[in-house]
């Protein structure tokens, strides 16, 4: 039986992706690549970790995305004294005034939402980080022997500040693997920074219109899975991920600079992200350009650098660039 043509059901949905980008542009100046990667994460059904210096609009971008989507949106400011129950929820003892009987009722925490902004995730202790990341992976919360399903769609956007180390708790590599994409937020260009100054110091509010509801998001996430990817491209993604692991046959850069390479989840993430990028651009087949554009955001947080790399001031992106140069590209 042949697969249904995905374009048949998407004729009315694909234009709304352009509307979503336009809506975000009303509040966020520039950062086109960051916006694209966030939308890719949304379409692929994965979570994103945004990293950038203070004042670059990370929180504004996520809040604007929440405004543009007709989804339940909540923000949690992570602090050193935040406990797991502050995110997941807790049980309250309630008394029935008619009968005098007492019973526990589970009070859901802010994680029970469609879009969660976890602001400055690296400021909270590992215990609270682990509670959030477990819920991200399982899409459920277990409390007192009862499992509660999280809403669908469920999308976590976490931010962290890379330059402030005092009072922070860096995420372990195994927990970073829960994020589909690690998005780097860089400084704006001079023209963009001038526009930011003009837009944020005047009376214009930059309100973001709502352009998409939960059903549309879920339909697009389903459509991403139907985007075609060729066997040659799947083989190339497999070779890229496997080549990131030190050992015989690995590129010299990997053996010199990598202590631990990416696992199979990196390959799954790269396939889904490439499919989502194709759909975002109105295509129903992923290309090698999609893979090349997303290799760094998908893999940079899944590579553990060696001491030699740190001594030579090499980053995970340098290794990924070497992989894209040395692993043969399908014709």
PDB file of C-alpha atoms in Angstrom:
ATOM      1  CA  UNK A   1       0.000   0.000   0.000  1.00  0.00           C
ATOM      2  CA  UNK A   2       1.418   3.395  -0.987  1.00  0.00           C
ATOM      3  CA  UNK A   3       1.888   6.094   1.623  1.00  0.00           C
ATOM      4  CA  UNK A   4      -0.527   9.015   1.467  1.00  0.00           C
ATOM      5  CA  UNK A   5       0.698  12.190  -0.167  1.00  0.00           C
ATOM      6  CA  UNK A   6       1.551  14.509   2.753  1.00  0.00           C
ATOM      7  CA  UNK A   7       0.945  17.613   0.641  1.00  0.00           C
ATOM      8  CA  UNK A   8      -2.768  16.755   0.407  1.00  0.00           C
ATOM      9  CA  UNK A   9      -3.388  17.590   4.082  1.00  0.00           C
ATOM     10  CA  UNK A  10      -0.807  20.344   4.431  1.00  0.00           C
ATOM     11  CA  UNK A  11      -1.993  22.828   1.833  1.00  0.00           C
ATOM     12  CA  UNK A  12      -3.720  24.876   4.526  1.00  0.00           C
ATOM     13  CA  UNK A  13      -1.050  24.353   7.196  1.00  0.00           C
ATOM     14  CA  UNK A  14       2.182  25.223   5.414  1.00  0.00           C
ATOM     15  CA  UNK A  15       1.235  28.888   4.829  1.00  0.00           C
ATOM     16  CA  UNK A  16       0.660  29.217   8.579  1.00  0.00           C
ATOM     17  CA  UNK A  17       4.312  28.390   9.171  1.00  0.00           C
ATOM     18  CA  UNK A  18       5.208  31.525   7.221  1.00  0.00           C
ATOM     19  CA  UNK A  19       2.656  33.451   9.275  1.00  0.00           C
ATOM     20  CA  UNK A  20       4.298  32.103  12.436  1.00  0.00           C
ATOM     21  CA  UNK A  21       7.704  33.365  11.322  1.00  0.00           C
ATOM     22  CA  UNK A  22       6.226  36.755  10.449  1.00  0.00           C
ATOM     23  CA  UNK A  23       4.524  36.956  13.838  1.00  0.00           C
ATOM     24  CA  UNK A  24       7.797  36.264  15.659  1.00  0.00           C
ATOM     25  CA  UNK A  25       9.571  38.896  13.543  1.00  0.00           C
ATOM     26  CA  UNK A  26       7.223  41.530  14.977  1.00  0.00           C
ATOM     27  CA  UNK A  27       8.778  41.069  18.414  1.00  0.00           C
ATOM     28  CA  UNK A  28      12.236  39.634  17.721  1.00  0.00           C
ATOM     29  CA  UNK A  29      14.774  41.504  15.584  1.00  0.00           C
ATOM     30  CA  UNK A  30      17.062  39.280  13.529  1.00  0.00           C
ATOM     31  CA  UNK A  31      18.103  35.880  14.941  1.00  0.00           C
ATOM     32  CA  UNK A  32      16.654  34.204  11.834  1.00  0.00           C
ATOM     33  CA  UNK A  33      18.713  31.038  12.261  1.00  0.00           C
ATOM     34  CA  UNK A  34      17.743  30.749  15.929  1.00  0.00           C
ATOM     35  CA  UNK A  35      14.052  31.192  15.085  1.00  0.00           C
ATOM     36  CA  UNK A  36      14.328  28.532  12.378  1.00  0.00           C
ATOM     37  CA  UNK A  37      15.950  26.064  14.766  1.00  0.00           C
ATOM     38  CA  UNK A  38      13.274  26.647  17.421  1.00  0.00           C
ATOM     39  CA  UNK A  39      10.547  25.987  14.866  1.00  0.00           C
ATOM     40  CA  UNK A  40      12.399  22.866  13.724  1.00  0.00           C
ATOM     41  CA  UNK A  41      12.445  21.645  17.320  1.00  0.00           C
ATOM     42  CA  UNK A  42       8.720  22.344  17.625  1.00  0.00           C
ATOM     43  CA  UNK A  43       7.874  20.488  14.400  1.00  0.00           C
ATOM     44  CA  UNK A  44      10.135  17.556  15.263  1.00  0.00           C
ATOM     45  CA  UNK A  45       8.521  17.222  18.691  1.00  0.00           C
ATOM     46  CA  UNK A  46      11.798  17.728  20.549  1.00  0.00           C
ATOM     47  CA  UNK A  47      13.106  20.088  23.200  1.00  0.00           C
ATOM     48  CA  UNK A  48      15.637  22.892  22.688  1.00  0.00           C
ATOM     49  CA  UNK A  49      18.408  24.305  24.857  1.00  0.00           C
ATOM     50  CA  UNK A  50      19.243  27.945  24.099  1.00  0.00           C
ATOM     51  CA  UNK A  51      22.650  29.206  25.140  1.00  0.00           C
ATOM     52  CA  UNK A  52      23.787  32.784  24.883  1.00  0.00           C
ATOM     53  CA  UNK A  53      25.051  35.785  26.795  1.00  0.00           C
ATOM     54  CA  UNK A  54      22.607  37.885  28.852  1.00  0.00           C
ATOM     55  CA  UNK A  55      20.440  40.378  27.017  1.00  0.00           C
ATOM     56  CA  UNK A  56      20.315  38.624  23.639  1.00  0.00           C
ATOM     57  CA  UNK A  57      16.556  38.062  23.724  1.00  0.00           C
ATOM     58  CA  UNK A  58      16.398  34.357  24.583  1.00  0.00           C
ATOM     59  CA  UNK A  59      13.486  34.777  26.987  1.00  0.00           C
ATOM     60  CA  UNK A  60      11.748  37.266  24.683  1.00  0.00           C
ATOM     61  CA  UNK A  61      11.995  34.827  21.783  1.00  0.00           C
ATOM     62  CA  UNK A  62      10.468  31.948  23.734  1.00  0.00           C
ATOM     63  CA  UNK A  63       7.747  34.159  25.207  1.00  0.00           C
ATOM     64  CA  UNK A  64       6.911  35.447  21.714  1.00  0.00           C
ATOM     65  CA  UNK A  65       6.641  31.879  20.434  1.00  0.00           C
ATOM     66  CA  UNK A  66       4.238  31.131  23.260  1.00  0.00           C
ATOM     67  CA  UNK A  67       2.138  34.162  22.310  1.00  0.00           C
ATOM     68  CA  UNK A  68       2.061  33.206  18.619  1.00  0.00           C
ATOM     69  CA  UNK A  69       0.874  29.677  19.393  1.00  0.00           C
ATOM     70  CA  UNK A  70      -2.544  29.109  20.914  1.00  0.00           C
ATOM     71  CA  UNK A  71      -0.981  26.802  23.474  1.00  0.00           C
ATOM     72  CA  UNK A  72      -0.787  26.917  27.229  1.00  0.00           C
ATOM     73  CA  UNK A  73       2.490  28.640  28.093  1.00  0.00           C
ATOM     74  CA  UNK A  74       4.301  28.827  31.422  1.00  0.00           C
ATOM     75  CA  UNK A  75       7.638  30.179  32.533  1.00  0.00           C
ATOM     76  CA  UNK A  76       9.733  28.916  35.439  1.00  0.00           C
ATOM     77  CA  UNK A  77      12.709  30.946  36.677  1.00  0.00           C
ATOM     78  CA  UNK A  78      15.203  28.368  37.940  1.00  0.00           C
ATOM     79  CA  UNK A  79      16.999  29.282  41.144  1.00  0.00           C
ATOM     80  CA  UNK A  80      19.349  27.432  43.539  1.00  0.00           C
ATOM     81  CA  UNK A  81      16.520  26.827  46.042  1.00  0.00           C
ATOM     82  CA  UNK A  82      13.996  25.438  43.503  1.00  0.00           C
ATOM     83  CA  UNK A  83      12.778  21.951  44.448  1.00  0.00           C
ATOM     84  CA  UNK A  84      11.423  19.192  42.138  1.00  0.00           C
ATOM     85  CA  UNK A  85       7.940  19.609  43.619  1.00  0.00           C
ATOM     86  CA  UNK A  86       7.985  23.274  42.565  1.00  0.00           C
ATOM     87  CA  UNK A  87       8.000  22.048  38.958  1.00  0.00           C
ATOM     88  CA  UNK A  88       6.228  18.687  39.001  1.00  0.00           C
ATOM     89  CA  UNK A  89       3.587  19.372  41.647  1.00  0.00           C
ATOM     90  CA  UNK A  90       2.756  18.116  45.114  1.00  0.00           C
ATOM     91  CA  UNK A  91      -0.026  16.510  47.138  1.00  0.00           C
ATOM     92  CA  UNK A  92      -2.310  18.627  49.282  1.00  0.00           C
ATOM     93  CA  UNK A  93      -4.347  17.338  52.198  1.00  0.00           C
ATOM     94  CA  UNK A  94      -7.958  18.454  51.805  1.00  0.00           C
ATOM     95  CA  UNK A  95     -10.897  18.016  54.149  1.00  0.00           C
ATOM     96  CA  UNK A  96     -14.502  17.478  53.067  1.00  0.00           C
ATOM     97  CA  UNK A  97     -16.404  19.912  55.278  1.00  0.00           C
ATOM     98  CA  UNK A  98     -19.584  17.879  54.898  1.00  0.00           C
ATOM     99  CA  UNK A  99     -18.220  14.516  56.025  1.00  0.00           C
ATOM    100  CA  UNK A 100     -15.041  15.556  57.808  1.00  0.00           C
ATOM    101  CA  UNK A 101     -13.041  13.051  55.760  1.00  0.00           C
ATOM    102  CA  UNK A 102      -9.563  13.987  54.629  1.00  0.00           C
ATOM    103  CA  UNK A 103      -7.897  12.976  51.374  1.00  0.00           C
ATOM    104  CA  UNK A 104      -4.818  13.874  49.401  1.00  0.00           C
ATOM    105  CA  UNK A 105      -5.202  15.648  46.063  1.00  0.00           C
ATOM    106  CA  UNK A 106      -2.382  16.068  43.565  1.00  0.00           C
ATOM    107  CA  UNK A 107      -1.785  19.714  42.719  1.00  0.00           C
ATOM    108  CA  UNK A 108      -0.186  19.866  39.276  1.00  0.00           C
ATOM    109  CA  UNK A 109       2.951  21.964  38.885  1.00  0.00           C
ATOM    110  CA  UNK A 110       3.872  24.333  36.050  1.00  0.00           C
ATOM    111  CA  UNK A 111       5.283  21.474  33.962  1.00  0.00           C
ATOM    112  CA  UNK A 112       1.684  20.571  33.062  1.00  0.00           C
ATOM    113  CA  UNK A 113       1.566  22.878  30.068  1.00  0.00           C
ATOM    114  CA  UNK A 114       2.157  22.763  26.319  1.00  0.00           C
ATOM    115  CA  UNK A 115       5.108  25.141  26.144  1.00  0.00           C
ATOM    116  CA  UNK A 116       7.432  25.478  29.134  1.00  0.00           C
ATOM    117  CA  UNK A 117      10.181  28.070  29.355  1.00  0.00           C
ATOM    118  CA  UNK A 118      12.825  26.778  31.754  1.00  0.00           C
ATOM    119  CA  UNK A 119      14.763  29.993  32.264  1.00  0.00           C
ATOM    120  CA  UNK A 120      18.411  29.638  33.360  1.00  0.00           C
ATOM    121  CA  UNK A 121      18.212  25.879  33.824  1.00  0.00           C
ATOM    122  CA  UNK A 122      21.841  25.672  34.966  1.00  0.00           C
ATOM    123  CA  UNK A 123      21.084  27.760  38.081  1.00  0.00           C
ATOM    124  CA  UNK A 124      19.152  24.964  39.791  1.00  0.00           C
ATOM    125  CA  UNK A 125      20.678  21.920  41.554  1.00  0.00           C
ATOM    126  CA  UNK A 126      21.013  18.522  39.791  1.00  0.00           C
ATOM    127  CA  UNK A 127      18.063  17.053  41.710  1.00  0.00           C
ATOM    128  CA  UNK A 128      15.642  19.557  40.185  1.00  0.00           C
ATOM    129  CA  UNK A 129      17.303  19.361  36.772  1.00  0.00           C
ATOM    130  CA  UNK A 130      16.892  15.582  36.776  1.00  0.00           C
ATOM    131  CA  UNK A 131      13.206  15.814  37.698  1.00  0.00           C
ATOM    132  CA  UNK A 132      12.535  18.117  34.744  1.00  0.00           C
ATOM    133  CA  UNK A 133      14.609  16.129  32.269  1.00  0.00           C
ATOM    134  CA  UNK A 134      12.974  12.837  33.268  1.00  0.00           C
ATOM    135  CA  UNK A 135       9.550  14.346  32.580  1.00  0.00           C
ATOM    136  CA  UNK A 136      10.845  15.655  29.243  1.00  0.00           C
ATOM    137  CA  UNK A 137      11.928  12.165  28.237  1.00  0.00           C
ATOM    138  CA  UNK A 138       8.948  10.175  29.502  1.00  0.00           C
ATOM    139  CA  UNK A 139       6.257  12.844  28.877  1.00  0.00           C
ATOM    140  CA  UNK A 140       4.735  11.767  32.204  1.00  0.00           C
ATOM    141  CA  UNK A 141       5.038  12.661  35.885  1.00  0.00           C
ATOM    142  CA  UNK A 142       4.903   9.977  38.583  1.00  0.00           C
ATOM    143  CA  UNK A 143       3.918  10.962  42.108  1.00  0.00           C
ATOM    144  CA  UNK A 144       2.870   8.762  45.038  1.00  0.00           C
ATOM    145  CA  UNK A 145       2.452   5.729  42.806  1.00  0.00           C
ATOM    146  CA  UNK A 146       0.275   7.482  40.218  1.00  0.00           C
ATOM    147  CA  UNK A 147       1.402   8.424  36.712  1.00  0.00           C
ATOM    148  CA  UNK A 148       0.070  11.629  35.154  1.00  0.00           C
ATOM    149  CA  UNK A 149       0.395  12.266  31.413  1.00  0.00           C
ATOM    150  CA  UNK A 150       1.686  15.642  30.309  1.00  0.00           C
ATOM    151  CA  UNK A 151      -0.360  17.658  27.784  1.00  0.00           C
ATOM    152  CA  UNK A 152       0.175  17.165  24.062  1.00  0.00           C
ATOM    153  CA  UNK A 153       2.019  18.800  22.424  1.00  0.00           C
ATOM    154  CA  UNK A 154       4.685  19.249  25.101  1.00  0.00           C
ATOM    155  CA  UNK A 155       7.698  21.395  24.284  1.00  0.00           C
ATOM    156  CA  UNK A 156      10.449  22.565  26.664  1.00  0.00           C
ATOM    157  CA  UNK A 157      12.680  25.500  25.794  1.00  0.00           C
ATOM    158  CA  UNK A 158      15.475  25.869  28.322  1.00  0.00           C
ATOM    159  CA  UNK A 159      17.966  28.729  28.485  1.00  0.00           C
ATOM    160  CA  UNK A 160      21.373  28.888  30.076  1.00  0.00           C
ATOM    161  CA  UNK A 161      24.058  31.516  30.451  1.00  0.00           C
ATOM    162  CA  UNK A 162      27.500  30.280  29.317  1.00  0.00           C
ATOM    163  CA  UNK A 163      29.605  33.018  30.921  1.00  0.00           C
ATOM    164  CA  UNK A 164      28.426  32.950  34.531  1.00  0.00           C
ATOM    165  CA  UNK A 165      29.855  29.978  36.409  1.00  0.00           C
ATOM    166  CA  UNK A 166      29.463  31.049  40.060  1.00  0.00           C
ATOM    167  CA  UNK A 167      26.368  29.501  41.582  1.00  0.00           C
ATOM    168  CA  UNK A 168      25.553  27.361  38.540  1.00  0.00           C
ATOM    169  CA  UNK A 169      25.225  23.616  38.047  1.00  0.00           C
ATOM    170  CA  UNK A 170      26.271  22.572  34.519  1.00  0.00           C
ATOM    171  CA  UNK A 171      24.043  19.904  33.004  1.00  0.00           C
ATOM    172  CA  UNK A 172      25.686  16.455  32.752  1.00  0.00           C
ATOM    173  CA  UNK A 173      26.294  15.183  29.224  1.00  0.00           C
ATOM    174  CA  UNK A 174      23.824  12.314  29.678  1.00  0.00           C
ATOM    175  CA  UNK A 175      21.066  14.779  30.547  1.00  0.00           C
ATOM    176  CA  UNK A 176      21.978  17.156  27.746  1.00  0.00           C
ATOM    177  CA  UNK A 177      21.189  14.266  25.395  1.00  0.00           C
ATOM    178  CA  UNK A 178      17.485  14.806  26.181  1.00  0.00           C
ATOM    179  CA  UNK A 179      17.539  17.992  24.116  1.00  0.00           C
ATOM    180  CA  UNK A 180      16.964  17.614  20.400  1.00  0.00           C
ATOM    181  CA  UNK A 181      18.867  20.816  19.583  1.00  0.00           C
ATOM    182  CA  UNK A 182      21.478  22.939  21.325  1.00  0.00           C
ATOM    183  CA  UNK A 183      20.865  26.407  19.876  1.00  0.00           C
ATOM    184  CA  UNK A 184      23.582  29.046  20.084  1.00  0.00           C
ATOM    185  CA  UNK A 185      22.330  32.646  20.333  1.00  0.00           C
ATOM    186  CA  UNK A 186      24.993  35.066  19.088  1.00  0.00           C
ATOM    187  CA  UNK A 187      25.282  38.848  19.214  1.00  0.00           C
ATOM    188  CA  UNK A 188      23.224  40.739  16.594  1.00  0.00           C
ATOM    189  CA  UNK A 189      24.743  42.603  13.670  1.00  0.00           C
ATOM    190  CA  UNK A 190      25.204  46.364  13.953  1.00  0.00           C
ATOM    191  CA  UNK A 191      22.062  47.039  11.874  1.00  0.00           C
ATOM    192  CA  UNK A 192      20.013  44.576  13.940  1.00  0.00           C
ATOM    193  CA  UNK A 193      21.279  46.059  17.201  1.00  0.00           C
ATOM    194  CA  UNK A 194      20.265  49.543  16.020  1.00  0.00           C
ATOM    195  CA  UNK A 195      16.786  48.207  15.199  1.00  0.00           C
ATOM    196  CA  UNK A 196      16.592  46.601  18.652  1.00  0.00           C
ATOM    197  CA  UNK A 197      17.371  49.924  20.303  1.00  0.00           C
ATOM    198  CA  UNK A 198      14.727  51.690  18.236  1.00  0.00           C
ATOM    199  CA  UNK A 199      12.070  49.033  18.800  1.00  0.00           C
ATOM    200  CA  UNK A 200      12.536  48.519  22.531  1.00  0.00           C
ATOM    201  CA  UNK A 201      12.860  52.145  23.661  1.00  0.00           C
ATOM    202  CA  UNK A 202       9.735  53.527  22.018  1.00  0.00           C
ATOM    203  CA  UNK A 203       6.008  53.204  22.655  1.00  0.00           C
ATOM    204  CA  UNK A 204       5.483  50.343  20.181  1.00  0.00           C
ATOM    205  CA  UNK A 205       4.537  47.216  22.144  1.00  0.00           C
ATOM    206  CA  UNK A 206       5.445  44.611  19.486  1.00  0.00           C
ATOM    207  CA  UNK A 207       2.383  42.476  20.215  1.00  0.00           C
ATOM    208  CA  UNK A 208       2.507  38.992  18.694  1.00  0.00           C
ATOM    209  CA  UNK A 209      -0.697  37.682  17.062  1.00  0.00           C
ATOM    210  CA  UNK A 210      -1.823  34.094  17.575  1.00  0.00           C
ATOM    211  CA  UNK A 211      -1.501  32.141  14.339  1.00  0.00           C
ATOM    212  CA  UNK A 212      -1.564  28.429  15.198  1.00  0.00           C
ATOM    213  CA  UNK A 213      -3.388  26.172  17.675  1.00  0.00           C
ATOM    214  CA  UNK A 214      -2.502  22.835  19.270  1.00  0.00           C
ATOM    215  CA  UNK A 215      -4.258  20.709  16.625  1.00  0.00           C
ATOM    216  CA  UNK A 216      -2.304  22.404  13.839  1.00  0.00           C
ATOM    217  CA  UNK A 217       0.977  21.848  15.689  1.00  0.00           C
ATOM    218  CA  UNK A 218       0.191  18.159  16.222  1.00  0.00           C
ATOM    219  CA  UNK A 219      -0.798  17.743  12.562  1.00  0.00           C
ATOM    220  CA  UNK A 220       2.501  19.265  11.458  1.00  0.00           C
ATOM    221  CA  UNK A 221       4.452  17.066  13.881  1.00  0.00           C
ATOM    222  CA  UNK A 222       2.737  14.014  12.378  1.00  0.00           C
ATOM    223  CA  UNK A 223       3.501  15.254   8.858  1.00  0.00           C
ATOM    224  CA  UNK A 224       7.220  15.564   9.698  1.00  0.00           C
ATOM    225  CA  UNK A 225       7.385  11.802  10.144  1.00  0.00           C
ATOM    226  CA  UNK A 226       6.040  11.350   6.593  1.00  0.00           C
ATOM    227  CA  UNK A 227       8.717  13.525   4.974  1.00  0.00           C
ATOM    228  CA  UNK A 228      10.882  11.347   2.716  1.00  0.00           C
ATOM    229  CA  UNK A 229      14.554  10.718   3.425  1.00  0.00           C
ATOM    230  CA  UNK A 230      16.575   8.615   1.012  1.00  0.00           C
ATOM    231  CA  UNK A 231      18.480   5.464   2.047  1.00  0.00           C
ATOM    232  CA  UNK A 232      21.744   7.145   0.978  1.00  0.00           C
ATOM    233  CA  UNK A 233      21.053  10.073   3.281  1.00  0.00           C
ATOM    234  CA  UNK A 234      20.209   7.723   6.166  1.00  0.00           C
ATOM    235  CA  UNK A 235      23.505   5.907   5.572  1.00  0.00           C
ATOM    236  CA  UNK A 236      25.398   9.207   5.585  1.00  0.00           C
ATOM    237  CA  UNK A 237      23.798  10.295   8.873  1.00  0.00           C
ATOM    238  CA  UNK A 238      24.695   6.916  10.359  1.00  0.00           C
ATOM    239  CA  UNK A 239      28.324   7.293   9.238  1.00  0.00           C
ATOM    240  CA  UNK A 240      28.501  10.863  10.576  1.00  0.00           C
ATOM    241  CA  UNK A 241      27.327   9.811  14.020  1.00  0.00           C
ATOM    242  CA  UNK A 242      29.530   6.720  14.159  1.00  0.00           C
ATOM    243  CA  UNK A 243      32.554   8.715  12.979  1.00  0.00           C
ATOM    244  CA  UNK A 244      32.174  10.994  16.021  1.00  0.00           C
ATOM    245  CA  UNK A 245      33.272   8.129  18.290  1.00  0.00           C
ATOM    246  CA  UNK A 246      37.028   7.729  18.888  1.00  0.00           C
ATOM    247  CA  UNK A 247      38.567   4.517  17.604  1.00  0.00           C
ATOM    248  CA  UNK A 248      40.036   2.848  14.557  1.00  0.00           C
ATOM    249  CA  UNK A 249      38.845   4.519  11.378  1.00  0.00           C
ATOM    250  CA  UNK A 250      37.698   7.728  13.080  1.00  0.00           C
ATOM    251  CA  UNK A 251      39.011  11.051  11.713  1.00  0.00           C
ATOM    252  CA  UNK A 252      42.167  12.385  13.348  1.00  0.00           C
ATOM    253  CA  UNK A 253      40.242  15.327  14.821  1.00  0.00           C
ATOM    254  CA  UNK A 254      37.899  12.930  16.628  1.00  0.00           C
ATOM    255  CA  UNK A 255      40.696  10.782  18.055  1.00  0.00           C
ATOM    256  CA  UNK A 256      42.601  13.885  19.158  1.00  0.00           C
ATOM    257  CA  UNK A 257      39.787  16.028  20.538  1.00  0.00           C
ATOM    258  CA  UNK A 258      36.879  13.754  21.517  1.00  0.00           C
ATOM    259  CA  UNK A 259      36.697  11.673  24.662  1.00  0.00           C
ATOM    260  CA  UNK A 260      33.181  10.329  24.083  1.00  0.00           C
ATOM    261  CA  UNK A 261      31.181  10.466  20.853  1.00  0.00           C
ATOM    262  CA  UNK A 262      27.495  10.768  20.000  1.00  0.00           C
ATOM    263  CA  UNK A 263      25.089   7.871  20.533  1.00  0.00           C
ATOM    264  CA  UNK A 264      22.254   6.543  18.362  1.00  0.00           C
ATOM    265  CA  UNK A 265      19.869   9.212  19.690  1.00  0.00           C
ATOM    266  CA  UNK A 266      21.962  11.784  17.811  1.00  0.00           C
ATOM    267  CA  UNK A 267      21.177   9.984  14.562  1.00  0.00           C
ATOM    268  CA  UNK A 268      17.474   9.861  15.353  1.00  0.00           C
ATOM    269  CA  UNK A 269      17.508  13.560  16.198  1.00  0.00           C
ATOM    270  CA  UNK A 270      19.382  14.492  13.033  1.00  0.00           C
ATOM    271  CA  UNK A 271      16.919  12.587  10.841  1.00  0.00           C
ATOM    272  CA  UNK A 272      13.885  14.196  12.497  1.00  0.00           C
ATOM    273  CA  UNK A 273      15.439  17.667  12.460  1.00  0.00           C
ATOM    274  CA  UNK A 274      16.338  17.354   8.755  1.00  0.00           C
ATOM    275  CA  UNK A 275      12.774  16.277   7.976  1.00  0.00           C
ATOM    276  CA  UNK A 276      11.378  19.190  10.000  1.00  0.00           C
ATOM    277  CA  UNK A 277      13.626  21.688   8.198  1.00  0.00           C
ATOM    278  CA  UNK A 278      12.468  20.348   4.852  1.00  0.00           C
ATOM    279  CA  UNK A 279       8.812  20.724   5.843  1.00  0.00           C
ATOM    280  CA  UNK A 280       9.446  24.205   7.252  1.00  0.00           C
ATOM    281  CA  UNK A 281      10.744  25.199   3.821  1.00  0.00           C
ATOM    282  CA  UNK A 282       7.771  23.629   2.038  1.00  0.00           C
ATOM    283  CA  UNK A 283       9.529  20.460   0.870  1.00  0.00           C
ATOM    284  CA  UNK A 284       8.473  16.834   1.375  1.00  0.00           C
ATOM    285  CA  UNK A 285      11.940  15.311   1.079  1.00  0.00           C
ATOM    286  CA  UNK A 286      15.020  15.978   3.214  1.00  0.00           C
ATOM    287  CA  UNK A 287      18.300  16.846   1.492  1.00  0.00           C
ATOM    288  CA  UNK A 288      21.960  16.775   2.447  1.00  0.00           C
ATOM    289  CA  UNK A 289      21.783  20.566   2.898  1.00  0.00           C
ATOM    290  CA  UNK A 290      19.272  19.975   5.703  1.00  0.00           C
ATOM    291  CA  UNK A 291      21.680  17.569   7.393  1.00  0.00           C
ATOM    292  CA  UNK A 292      24.642  19.933   6.973  1.00  0.00           C
ATOM    293  CA  UNK A 293      22.668  22.857   8.441  1.00  0.00           C
ATOM    294  CA  UNK A 294      21.601  20.915  11.529  1.00  0.00           C
ATOM    295  CA  UNK A 295      24.594  18.681  12.259  1.00  0.00           C
ATOM    296  CA  UNK A 296      26.076  21.185  14.735  1.00  0.00           C
ATOM    297  CA  UNK A 297      22.878  22.008  16.707  1.00  0.00           C
ATOM    298  CA  UNK A 298      22.063  18.295  16.957  1.00  0.00           C
ATOM    299  CA  UNK A 299      25.520  16.999  17.883  1.00  0.00           C
ATOM    300  CA  UNK A 300      27.423  19.788  19.693  1.00  0.00           C
ATOM    301  CA  UNK A 301      25.988  18.935  23.126  1.00  0.00           C
ATOM    302  CA  UNK A 302      26.452  15.189  22.597  1.00  0.00           C
ATOM    303  CA  UNK A 303      30.250  15.245  22.216  1.00  0.00           C
ATOM    304  CA  UNK A 304      32.533  15.149  25.239  1.00  0.00           C
ATOM    305  CA  UNK A 305      35.737  17.039  24.502  1.00  0.00           C
ATOM    306  CA  UNK A 306      39.124  15.789  25.652  1.00  0.00           C
ATOM    307  CA  UNK A 307      41.683  17.769  27.630  1.00  0.00           C
ATOM    308  CA  UNK A 308      43.710  18.133  24.427  1.00  0.00           C
ATOM    309  CA  UNK A 309      40.802  19.911  22.739  1.00  0.00           C
ATOM    310  CA  UNK A 310      40.457  22.330  25.641  1.00  0.00           C
ATOM    311  CA  UNK A 311      44.203  22.982  25.624  1.00  0.00           C
ATOM    312  CA  UNK A 312      44.076  23.727  21.894  1.00  0.00           C
ATOM    313  CA  UNK A 313      40.901  25.827  22.263  1.00  0.00           C
ATOM    314  CA  UNK A 314      38.913  23.502  20.024  1.00  0.00           C
ATOM    315  CA  UNK A 315      35.134  23.233  20.274  1.00  0.00           C
ATOM    316  CA  UNK A 316      32.609  20.549  19.407  1.00  0.00           C
ATOM    317  CA  UNK A 317      31.676  22.628  16.352  1.00  0.00           C
ATOM    318  CA  UNK A 318      35.257  22.297  15.078  1.00  0.00           C
ATOM    319  CA  UNK A 319      34.965  18.514  15.291  1.00  0.00           C
ATOM    320  CA  UNK A 320      31.568  18.502  13.560  1.00  0.00           C
ATOM    321  CA  UNK A 321      32.949  20.676  10.744  1.00  0.00           C
ATOM    322  CA  UNK A 322      35.775  18.143  10.319  1.00  0.00           C
ATOM    323  CA  UNK A 323      33.241  15.299  10.190  1.00  0.00           C
ATOM    324  CA  UNK A 324      31.254  17.046   7.464  1.00  0.00           C
ATOM    325  CA  UNK A 325      34.490  17.506   5.481  1.00  0.00           C
ATOM    326  CA  UNK A 326      35.858  13.978   5.861  1.00  0.00           C
ATOM    327  CA  UNK A 327      32.809  11.664   5.856  1.00  0.00           C
ATOM    328  CA  UNK A 328      31.872  11.054   2.199  1.00  0.00           C
ATOM    329  CA  UNK A 329      28.670  12.770   1.087  1.00  0.00           C
ATOM    330  CA  UNK A 330      26.202  10.718  -0.979  1.00  0.00           C
ATOM    331  CA  UNK A 331      26.072  11.704  -4.616  1.00  0.00           C
TER     332      UNK A 331
END
